[in-house]
Amino acid sequence: MEGEQIERVRDFNRYYHQRFSALADRFLGREWPAGQARLLFEVGVRSDLHDLCARLGQDRDQVRQQLDALAVQGLVVLGDRTAELTDAGLRQRAELDVRADAGVAALLGELTGGQRHRLLAAQDEIRRVLRAAAVVVEAVPPDLPAARDCLSRYAAELDVTFPEGFDAGVLTRPEDVTGTQLLAVELSRPVGCGLWLRLGPGVAEIRHLWVAPEARGLGLGRKLLSRLEVDAANNGINTVRLGTHPLLTEALALYRSAGYDDIGGYSDNAYNQLAFEKVLVRTDVAGSGPGRADGTCRSPSAFASRRGAMVSGSRR
């Protein structure tokens, strides 16, 4: 990661906040702190405090302090776990919406049609990239309820996708995970999972690689696969195998682009109608460290295979 990249991101962040802070002052009014205005919007009609904290990226005490300020103004009624706008709060929110719309309209009005199109396209791309960076992938106990729930969602989707359905009984049991189970989390919500287990000396199998529909298109399939490979290699594995179904075309594209070779069947799993194998080769990578988007950020070394870079995929 280059220092110039870091400085460019920081410079853009400063400019963005400066530009939109000025816009907010002009149209929302200086009497309304941006934090309180956003909080009114996020509360909507009624919100769970836990979800509110996750959306704002703040701890409960910070959010509660801001809500207390709104409550003093008669705009919010607070419960133990919820926040609800009063009639006055709903009116104030509607007024702020009108002002905010006017501010954005003024901004867009200074641009040509082509510039507006480029701005919106750039916003969409920035949102995707920032979402991808915000997803946390971590090793979890295989019996963690959130991890089991993620596997249940995976099984439910395959049951609808496969003409023959899918028997959730073939899911790997927590006690059978001899390797590592990963869980991807966005704003406290599980949005992906995968695991590996040992098949024999130096050989492992990757199973149940899945990304929730709402998180697809972020490169999370690639990130999970890369992290599983790195973790397996760090634990003495030099060859990984996996199986998949012909209907899962996105998964097939991911595996083949990730350097997996087609092999004969290696298991009696009826859903693994296609089988793949990849040899992991340990390579020291200068400058690897926290913050890498390819999923290797938690490891001091990276692992490459006989073929090139990986592409995004959704499920196996």
Tab-separated table of C-alpha atoms in Angstrom:
chain	number	residue	atom	x	y	z
A	1	MET	CA	0.000	0.000	0.000
A	2	GLU	CA	1.558	3.290	-1.120
A	3	GLY	CA	1.684	6.440	0.954
A	4	GLU	CA	0.403	8.384	-2.053
A	5	GLN	CA	-2.755	6.247	-2.125
A	6	ILE	CA	-3.401	6.918	1.540
A	7	GLU	CA	-2.932	10.664	1.095
A	8	ARG	CA	-5.226	10.770	-1.949
A	9	VAL	CA	-8.003	9.029	-0.017
A	10	ARG	CA	-7.558	11.384	2.921
A	11	ASP	CA	-7.559	14.401	0.602
A	12	PHE	CA	-10.777	13.253	-1.086
A	13	ASN	CA	-12.381	12.643	2.305
A	14	ARG	CA	-11.490	16.152	3.468
A	15	TYR	CA	-12.803	17.722	0.273
A	16	TYR	CA	-16.024	15.693	0.346
A	17	HIS	CA	-16.799	16.680	3.927
A	18	GLN	CA	-15.879	20.314	3.299
A	19	ARG	CA	-18.116	20.493	0.225
A	20	PHE	CA	-21.131	18.828	1.775
A	21	SER	CA	-20.735	20.545	5.135
A	22	ALA	CA	-21.019	23.859	3.316
A	23	LEU	CA	-24.069	22.561	1.472
A	24	ALA	CA	-25.650	21.428	4.750
A	25	ASP	CA	-24.981	24.789	6.406
A	26	ARG	CA	-26.613	26.582	3.490
A	27	PHE	CA	-29.751	24.489	3.210
A	28	LEU	CA	-30.230	22.740	6.577
A	29	GLY	CA	-29.193	25.712	8.653
A	30	ARG	CA	-26.375	25.974	11.180
A	31	GLU	CA	-28.841	25.449	14.043
A	32	TRP	CA	-29.036	21.803	12.997
A	33	PRO	CA	-25.840	19.808	13.651
A	34	ALA	CA	-25.294	17.326	10.834
A	35	GLY	CA	-25.172	14.453	13.332
A	36	GLN	CA	-28.632	15.209	14.712
A	37	ALA	CA	-30.083	15.705	11.236
A	38	ARG	CA	-28.739	12.342	10.142
A	39	LEU	CA	-30.027	10.708	13.305
A	40	LEU	CA	-33.552	11.954	12.599
A	41	PHE	CA	-33.316	10.419	9.143
A	42	GLU	CA	-31.900	7.100	10.399
A	43	VAL	CA	-34.528	6.719	13.114
A	44	GLY	CA	-37.210	7.043	10.445
A	45	VAL	CA	-40.477	6.296	12.198
A	46	ARG	CA	-39.162	3.783	14.722
A	47	SER	CA	-35.794	2.036	15.071
A	48	ASP	CA	-34.129	-0.604	17.185
A	49	LEU	CA	-31.182	0.960	19.022
A	50	HIS	CA	-28.836	-1.917	18.189
A	51	ASP	CA	-29.553	-1.575	14.462
A	52	LEU	CA	-29.246	2.189	14.718
A	53	CYS	CA	-25.773	1.932	16.264
A	54	ALA	CA	-24.683	-0.480	13.532
A	55	ARG	CA	-25.904	1.807	10.740
A	56	LEU	CA	-24.213	4.849	12.265
A	57	GLY	CA	-21.012	3.006	13.157
A	58	GLN	CA	-21.145	4.380	16.710
A	59	ASP	CA	-21.366	2.804	20.135
A	60	ARG	CA	-24.559	2.810	22.183
A	61	ASP	CA	-23.457	5.604	24.537
A	62	GLN	CA	-22.684	7.972	21.645
A	63	VAL	CA	-26.005	7.325	19.942
A	64	ARG	CA	-27.916	7.546	23.206
A	65	GLN	CA	-26.362	10.928	23.979
A	66	GLN	CA	-27.492	12.341	20.621
A	67	LEU	CA	-30.953	10.810	21.026
A	68	ASP	CA	-31.254	12.389	24.465
A	69	ALA	CA	-30.635	15.789	22.848
A	70	LEU	CA	-33.442	15.122	20.366
A	71	ALA	CA	-35.707	13.897	23.162
A	72	VAL	CA	-35.199	17.156	25.083
A	73	GLN	CA	-36.474	18.975	21.994
A	74	GLY	CA	-39.553	16.756	21.938
A	75	LEU	CA	-38.583	15.091	18.661
A	76	VAL	CA	-37.930	11.543	19.890
A	77	VAL	CA	-39.398	9.180	22.457
A	78	LEU	CA	-36.870	6.702	23.828
A	79	GLY	CA	-37.598	3.205	25.053
A	80	ASP	CA	-35.159	0.713	26.539
A	81	ARG	CA	-34.323	-0.669	23.099
A	82	THR	CA	-36.073	1.617	20.624
A	83	ALA	CA	-36.259	5.197	19.436
A	84	GLU	CA	-39.446	6.581	17.896
A	85	LEU	CA	-40.113	9.956	16.301
A	86	THR	CA	-42.877	12.077	17.802
A	87	ASP	CA	-45.300	14.008	15.598
A	88	ALA	CA	-42.994	16.993	15.965
A	89	GLY	CA	-40.051	14.805	15.023
A	90	LEU	CA	-41.822	13.562	11.906
A	91	ARG	CA	-42.589	17.137	10.867
A	92	GLN	CA	-38.994	18.204	11.474
A	93	ARG	CA	-37.683	15.240	9.503
A	94	ALA	CA	-39.983	16.076	6.585
A	95	GLU	CA	-38.773	19.689	6.632
A	96	LEU	CA	-35.132	18.600	6.666
A	97	ASP	CA	-35.836	16.256	3.747
A	98	VAL	CA	-37.216	19.174	1.732
A	99	ARG	CA	-34.168	21.293	2.565
A	100	ALA	CA	-31.739	18.472	1.768
A	101	ASP	CA	-33.455	17.803	-1.562
A	102	ALA	CA	-33.136	21.482	-2.404
A	103	GLY	CA	-29.435	21.410	-1.577
A	104	VAL	CA	-28.729	18.412	-3.784
A	105	ALA	CA	-30.869	19.858	-6.576
A	106	ALA	CA	-28.786	23.038	-6.425
A	107	LEU	CA	-25.599	20.988	-6.683
A	108	LEU	CA	-26.846	18.915	-9.614
A	109	GLY	CA	-28.212	22.017	-11.306
A	110	GLU	CA	-24.664	23.305	-11.799
A	111	LEU	CA	-23.706	20.169	-13.742
A	112	THR	CA	-24.398	19.072	-17.284
A	113	GLY	CA	-26.372	15.909	-17.941
A	114	GLY	CA	-23.158	14.021	-18.658
A	115	GLN	CA	-21.542	15.252	-15.456
A	116	ARG	CA	-24.561	14.187	-13.421
A	117	HIS	CA	-24.399	10.730	-14.994
A	118	ARG	CA	-20.687	10.419	-14.159
A	119	LEU	CA	-21.277	11.628	-10.600
A	120	LEU	CA	-23.981	9.041	-9.940
A	121	ALA	CA	-21.933	6.245	-11.538
A	122	ALA	CA	-18.919	7.227	-9.422
A	123	GLN	CA	-21.075	7.246	-6.277
A	124	ASP	CA	-22.305	3.728	-7.034
A	125	GLU	CA	-18.746	2.476	-7.527
A	126	ILE	CA	-17.476	4.172	-4.363
A	127	ARG	CA	-20.347	2.652	-2.388
A	128	ARG	CA	-19.491	-0.846	-3.666
A	129	VAL	CA	-15.801	-0.493	-2.875
A	130	LEU	CA	-16.381	0.968	0.596
A	131	ARG	CA	-18.902	-1.777	1.387
A	132	ALA	CA	-16.331	-4.374	0.360
A	133	ALA	CA	-13.730	-2.784	2.634
A	134	ALA	CA	-16.183	-2.683	5.553
A	135	VAL	CA	-17.008	-6.397	5.473
A	136	VAL	CA	-15.081	-8.188	8.229
A	137	VAL	CA	-14.026	-11.789	7.611
A	138	GLU	CA	-12.958	-13.682	10.712
A	139	ALA	CA	-12.529	-17.194	12.033
A	140	VAL	CA	-15.359	-18.246	14.336
A	141	PRO	CA	-16.277	-21.309	16.415
A	142	PRO	CA	-18.109	-23.723	14.082
A	143	ASP	CA	-21.006	-23.981	16.539
A	144	LEU	CA	-21.540	-20.204	16.706
A	145	PRO	CA	-25.270	-19.580	16.094
A	146	ALA	CA	-24.533	-16.909	13.477
A	147	ALA	CA	-22.290	-19.337	11.595
A	148	ARG	CA	-24.909	-22.100	11.654
A	149	ASP	CA	-27.567	-19.628	10.536
A	150	CYS	CA	-25.387	-18.640	7.577
A	151	LEU	CA	-25.054	-22.299	6.570
A	152	SER	CA	-28.807	-22.736	6.899
A	153	ARG	CA	-29.375	-19.835	4.503
A	154	TYR	CA	-26.854	-21.389	2.128
A	155	ALA	CA	-28.724	-24.700	2.242
A	156	ALA	CA	-32.100	-23.017	1.754
A	157	GLU	CA	-30.885	-21.259	-1.386
A	158	LEU	CA	-29.468	-24.453	-2.868
A	159	ASP	CA	-32.707	-26.265	-2.094
A	160	VAL	CA	-34.474	-23.810	-4.391
A	161	THR	CA	-31.691	-23.696	-7.007
A	162	PHE	CA	-31.158	-27.425	-7.574
A	163	PRO	CA	-33.914	-29.340	-9.417
A	164	GLU	CA	-33.293	-32.222	-7.038
A	165	GLY	CA	-33.421	-29.933	-4.011
A	166	PHE	CA	-30.797	-29.909	-1.290
A	167	ASP	CA	-30.625	-32.001	1.856
A	168	ALA	CA	-29.379	-29.821	4.718
A	169	GLY	CA	-28.279	-33.018	6.439
A	170	VAL	CA	-25.095	-33.003	4.334
A	171	LEU	CA	-23.914	-29.740	5.898
A	172	THR	CA	-20.698	-30.175	7.830
A	173	ARG	CA	-21.376	-30.601	11.533
A	174	PRO	CA	-19.494	-28.291	13.919
A	175	GLU	CA	-17.604	-31.201	15.468
A	176	ASP	CA	-16.382	-32.293	12.029
A	177	VAL	CA	-14.683	-28.992	11.187
A	178	THR	CA	-11.029	-29.981	11.568
A	179	GLY	CA	-9.811	-26.787	9.959
A	180	THR	CA	-11.285	-23.290	10.185
A	181	GLN	CA	-14.732	-21.787	9.678
A	182	LEU	CA	-14.934	-18.210	8.437
A	183	LEU	CA	-17.818	-15.788	8.775
A	184	ALA	CA	-18.189	-12.534	6.829
A	185	VAL	CA	-20.033	-9.780	8.696
A	186	GLU	CA	-21.369	-6.434	7.474
A	187	LEU	CA	-22.879	-4.040	10.022
A	188	SER	CA	-23.280	-6.879	12.547
A	189	ARG	CA	-25.100	-9.068	9.968
A	190	PRO	CA	-23.587	-12.312	8.635
A	191	VAL	CA	-23.331	-12.043	4.840
A	192	GLY	CA	-21.072	-14.940	3.910
A	193	CYS	CA	-19.287	-18.042	5.124
A	194	GLY	CA	-16.991	-20.901	4.222
A	195	LEU	CA	-14.852	-23.530	5.884
A	196	TRP	CA	-12.089	-26.017	5.266
A	197	LEU	CA	-11.365	-29.397	6.804
A	198	ARG	CA	-8.573	-31.936	6.512
A	199	LEU	CA	-8.877	-34.862	4.107
A	200	GLY	CA	-5.429	-36.291	4.732
A	201	PRO	CA	-1.790	-35.264	5.244
A	202	GLY	CA	-1.323	-31.939	3.488
A	203	VAL	CA	-4.725	-32.131	1.779
A	204	ALA	CA	-7.859	-30.165	2.676
A	205	GLU	CA	-11.340	-29.579	1.313
A	206	ILE	CA	-13.067	-26.197	1.090
A	207	ARG	CA	-16.791	-26.420	1.736
A	208	HIS	CA	-19.913	-24.278	1.905
A	209	LEU	CA	-18.448	-21.141	0.340
A	210	TRP	CA	-21.422	-18.790	0.133
A	211	VAL	CA	-22.245	-15.090	-0.072
A	212	ALA	CA	-25.676	-13.699	0.790
A	213	PRO	CA	-27.584	-12.215	-2.173
A	214	GLU	CA	-27.490	-8.723	-0.683
A	215	ALA	CA	-23.673	-8.775	-0.536
A	216	ARG	CA	-22.904	-10.140	-3.987
A	217	GLY	CA	-20.915	-8.085	-6.437
A	218	LEU	CA	-18.466	-6.904	-3.752
A	219	GLY	CA	-15.738	-9.472	-4.415
A	220	LEU	CA	-16.578	-11.218	-1.154
A	221	GLY	CA	-16.532	-14.690	-2.720
A	222	ARG	CA	-12.947	-14.076	-3.749
A	223	LYS	CA	-12.053	-12.683	-0.337
A	224	LEU	CA	-13.467	-15.711	1.489
A	225	LEU	CA	-11.786	-18.177	-0.863
A	226	SER	CA	-8.447	-16.405	-0.530
A	227	ARG	CA	-8.676	-16.320	3.265
A	228	LEU	CA	-9.541	-20.006	3.415
A	229	GLU	CA	-6.556	-20.862	1.206
A	230	VAL	CA	-4.194	-18.711	3.265
A	231	ASP	CA	-5.442	-20.183	6.530
A	232	ALA	CA	-5.165	-23.743	5.233
A	233	ALA	CA	-1.630	-23.151	3.957
A	234	ASN	CA	-0.631	-21.624	7.293
A	235	ASN	CA	-1.773	-24.875	8.888
A	236	GLY	CA	0.363	-27.182	6.748
A	237	ILE	CA	-1.977	-27.716	3.800
A	238	ASN	CA	-0.416	-27.726	0.334
A	239	THR	CA	-3.358	-29.004	-1.739
A	240	VAL	CA	-7.000	-27.951	-1.508
A	241	ARG	CA	-9.962	-29.581	-3.185
A	242	LEU	CA	-13.579	-28.603	-3.585
A	243	GLY	CA	-16.683	-29.791	-5.336
A	244	THR	CA	-19.640	-27.956	-6.801
A	245	HIS	CA	-22.757	-28.302	-8.915
A	246	PRO	CA	-22.904	-27.521	-12.678
A	247	LEU	CA	-25.730	-25.024	-12.105
A	248	LEU	CA	-23.535	-22.793	-9.943
A	249	THR	CA	-21.910	-21.042	-12.887
A	250	GLU	CA	-20.575	-18.099	-10.864
A	251	ALA	CA	-18.787	-20.493	-8.533
A	252	LEU	CA	-17.335	-22.378	-11.499
A	253	ALA	CA	-15.983	-19.140	-12.965
A	254	LEU	CA	-14.454	-18.205	-9.619
A	255	TYR	CA	-12.689	-21.528	-9.091
A	256	ARG	CA	-11.295	-21.807	-12.609
A	257	SER	CA	-10.051	-18.226	-12.588
A	258	ALA	CA	-8.545	-18.815	-9.149
A	259	GLY	CA	-6.269	-21.539	-10.480
A	260	TYR	CA	-8.291	-24.650	-9.692
A	261	ASP	CA	-7.894	-27.623	-12.058
A	262	ASP	CA	-10.692	-30.040	-12.907
A	263	ILE	CA	-10.137	-33.468	-11.353
A	264	GLY	CA	-12.124	-36.654	-10.923
A	265	GLY	CA	-14.613	-36.985	-8.107
A	266	TYR	CA	-13.073	-37.450	-4.680
A	267	SER	CA	-16.174	-37.704	-2.455
A	268	ASP	CA	-19.564	-39.388	-2.363
A	269	ASN	CA	-21.425	-36.058	-2.053
A	270	ALA	CA	-24.127	-36.227	-4.722
A	271	TYR	CA	-24.146	-32.445	-5.154
A	272	ASN	CA	-20.421	-32.293	-5.961
A	273	GLN	CA	-20.844	-33.277	-9.586
A	274	LEU	CA	-17.726	-31.331	-10.555
A	275	ALA	CA	-14.481	-31.472	-8.595
A	276	PHE	CA	-11.451	-29.199	-8.511
A	277	GLU	CA	-7.986	-29.100	-6.987
A	278	LYS	CA	-5.400	-26.408	-6.413
A	279	VAL	CA	-1.798	-26.657	-5.253
A	280	LEU	CA	-0.837	-23.894	-2.848
A	281	VAL	CA	2.678	-22.511	-3.116
A	282	ARG	CA	3.988	-20.384	-0.292
A	283	THR	CA	5.496	-17.090	-1.457
A	284	ASP	CA	6.722	-14.256	0.773
A	285	VAL	CA	5.126	-10.992	-0.292
A	286	ALA	CA	6.893	-7.763	0.565
A	287	GLY	CA	4.665	-5.189	2.148
A	288	SER	CA	1.778	-7.472	2.929
A	289	GLY	CA	-0.006	-6.470	6.068
A	290	PRO	CA	-3.180	-5.086	7.558
A	291	GLY	CA	-5.654	-3.603	5.162
A	292	ARG	CA	-5.160	-5.798	2.065
A	293	ALA	CA	-8.439	-6.186	0.224
A	294	ASP	CA	-7.631	-9.648	-1.141
A	295	GLY	CA	-8.321	-11.313	2.187
A	296	THR	CA	-4.686	-11.947	3.132
A	297	CYS	CA	-4.564	-9.047	5.586
A	298	ARG	CA	-4.390	-11.217	8.708
A	299	SER	CA	-1.450	-13.281	7.457
A	300	PRO	CA	2.278	-12.392	7.296
A	301	SER	CA	2.614	-14.221	3.993
A	302	ALA	CA	0.494	-14.839	0.943
A	303	PHE	CA	-0.079	-17.940	-1.094
A	304	ALA	CA	-0.269	-18.209	-4.840
A	305	SER	CA	-1.117	-21.123	-7.113
A	306	ARG	CA	-0.079	-22.189	-10.539
A	307	ARG	CA	-2.474	-19.680	-12.085
A	308	GLY	CA	-3.402	-16.047	-11.763
A	309	ALA	CA	-5.713	-13.764	-9.931
A	310	MET	CA	-9.121	-14.622	-8.604
A	311	VAL	CA	-12.431	-13.135	-9.638
A	312	SER	CA	-15.556	-12.516	-7.667
A	313	GLY	CA	-18.022	-15.323	-7.065
A	314	SER	CA	-21.119	-15.863	-5.028
A	315	ARG	CA	-21.711	-19.378	-3.925
A	316	ARG	CA	-20.742	-23.012	-4.037
